[in-house]
Amino acid sequence: MTPEELAELIRSALVEAAATGTLPLAEADLPDTVKVERPRNRDHGDWATNVAMQLGKKAGMAPRDFAVALTALLRGKDGIDEVEVAGPGFINIRLGAASAGELARTIVEAGPAYGANSSMAGTHVNLEYVSANPTGPVHLGGARWAAVGDSLARLMVACGAQVTREYYFNDHGSQIDRFARSLLARACGQEAPEDGYGGQYIADIAAQVRADAAAAGEPDPVTLDQDAAVEAFRARGVELMFTEIKQRLASFRSEFDVFFHEDSLHASGAVARAIDVLRERGEVFDQDGAVWLRTTTYGDDKDRVLIKSDGQAAYFAGDVAYYLDKRRRGADAAIYLLGADHHGYIGRMMAMCEAFGDTPGVNMQILIGQMVNLVKDGAPVRMSKRAGTIVTLDDLVDAVGVDAARYALVRVSMDSNLDIDLDLLSSHTNENPVYYVQYAHARTCNVARNAGEHGVAREAGFDPAALDTPADAELLGALAQFPAQIAQAAQLREPHRVARYLESLAAAYHTWYGQCRVTPRGDDPVEAGHVARLWLNDAVTTVLRTGLALLGVDAPERM
């Protein structure tokens, strides 16, 4: 029995009690779902619920009296061995071994679908992450968003949502001009402008732009007049940088459905159309030759310029048009994953959302992530061989590999600063969290191989009641929590919950492995307990593999 099935059984008992008058409640008073949790003290049972404390007042009863009445209805239900009231009205439930053990069969037969749910079905989410300027390699902050954003997208899909993974390319504005001038300077053997970009990658791209021009039979860009040369390096240089960024992210297993170019908002007239919509809603006003959005109406500290007095669009105008574009493409929720330097931007963005008649926190959601630092030999790593003053995604992957990099970036809450210890992530020890989880999966696969060699096969049948030891019950309880962890991680936008769950499951499995046998000793016969524990072992394989896949991490079968 899964916790979801137990919750539904309890709710059914409440519905029956309300219908028969056993408890003085109307069915409308009942919650849609009953919450069941694993007790901290396992001596209290397998599962606990506080539903009596939620409903006692509505029924005009003391919560404990309500709990006593409800336990009487639950006793004798299929799968429940014991039920008792504790404290002011908690209900502790112990399942029968057969009922608890059935979970192993449920998981194995469901395969990768175990844990998936429909909690976000019918919701279209536009999830934007990374969105680094095409002026350099993806830095560590962008790498964190690549891992977190992709994992969050996978979790939402597992919860039934339609997710559009989107990358916003800032290819319109002053940073692109500085990038082009930096390429031209390096091509001419000069230092980059003071406000430009440095690093070996600038020299590499500048050389490639010149080589491409030569291959096409075109003039060397450095021989052109200043404006034409800058434009040549801008056009081809941005394209080369853009292509490299996409390739690096794809190799990091972070794929995107849409690469949206900021420049298209201005070229297509989307900015003007968005301003017209806001003007029709009475949210736009003209002052001092400029066009303003009245964001103070919705809590912003000052109104924001959309079109400057010189007729040029302000940067915020692109954000306005982009949000409206997302909504018109069908997004119910536009979720932005932004770096810590964007924290001060939240107020104006939410005000803009409300100016369109939408609901902040629902139609627009903004997640802010904190800084990432690499540490090696106890000291911070501050320089990249290729990028110069920043440490990049490539630097991290080169040091520890994609699996360890993704896992390390996603296992800590995104609103916390993150220090990544390269020495730890490169080690093959239990202190290395990704190794610990991957090793648990490899061990389950090895146990299954050994079982086959000793004649233990799932095809021999499954007796769930044979999973009757405390270690079996503890491992089953850990497995039972996986669906709730997926739903909660997606709902709270916290994929690190899945990583921490996998670590706790790996710990439970390693303990179980030391106490229970899947294969018989010596010439002993194969018994029902061996077969049942092979099912349980394979259920762990399924959950570890599924959980790692949700984080974009491989599950090796041998280590």
Short mmCIF file of C-alpha atoms in Angstrom, two decimals, residues 71-83:
data_model
loop_
_atom_site.label_atom_id
_atom_site.label_comp_id
_atom_site.label_asym_id
_atom_site.label_seq_id
_atom_site.Cartn_x
_atom_site.Cartn_y
_atom_site.Cartn_z
CA THR A 71 -9.73 4.82 14.40
CA ALA A 72 -12.74 2.64 15.12
CA LEU A 73 -13.69 2.98 11.45
CA LEU A 74 -10.17 2.19 10.25
CA ARG A 75 -9.60 -0.93 12.33
CA GLY A 76 -10.12 -4.02 10.27
CA LYS A 77 -9.65 -2.27 6.93
CA ASP A 78 -7.64 -4.35 4.46
CA GLY A 79 -3.92 -3.74 4.85
CA ILE A 80 -4.09 -2.05 8.26
CA ASP A 81 -2.70 -4.07 11.17
CA GLU A 82 -2.88 -1.54 13.98
CA VAL A 83 -4.24 1.96 14.46
#
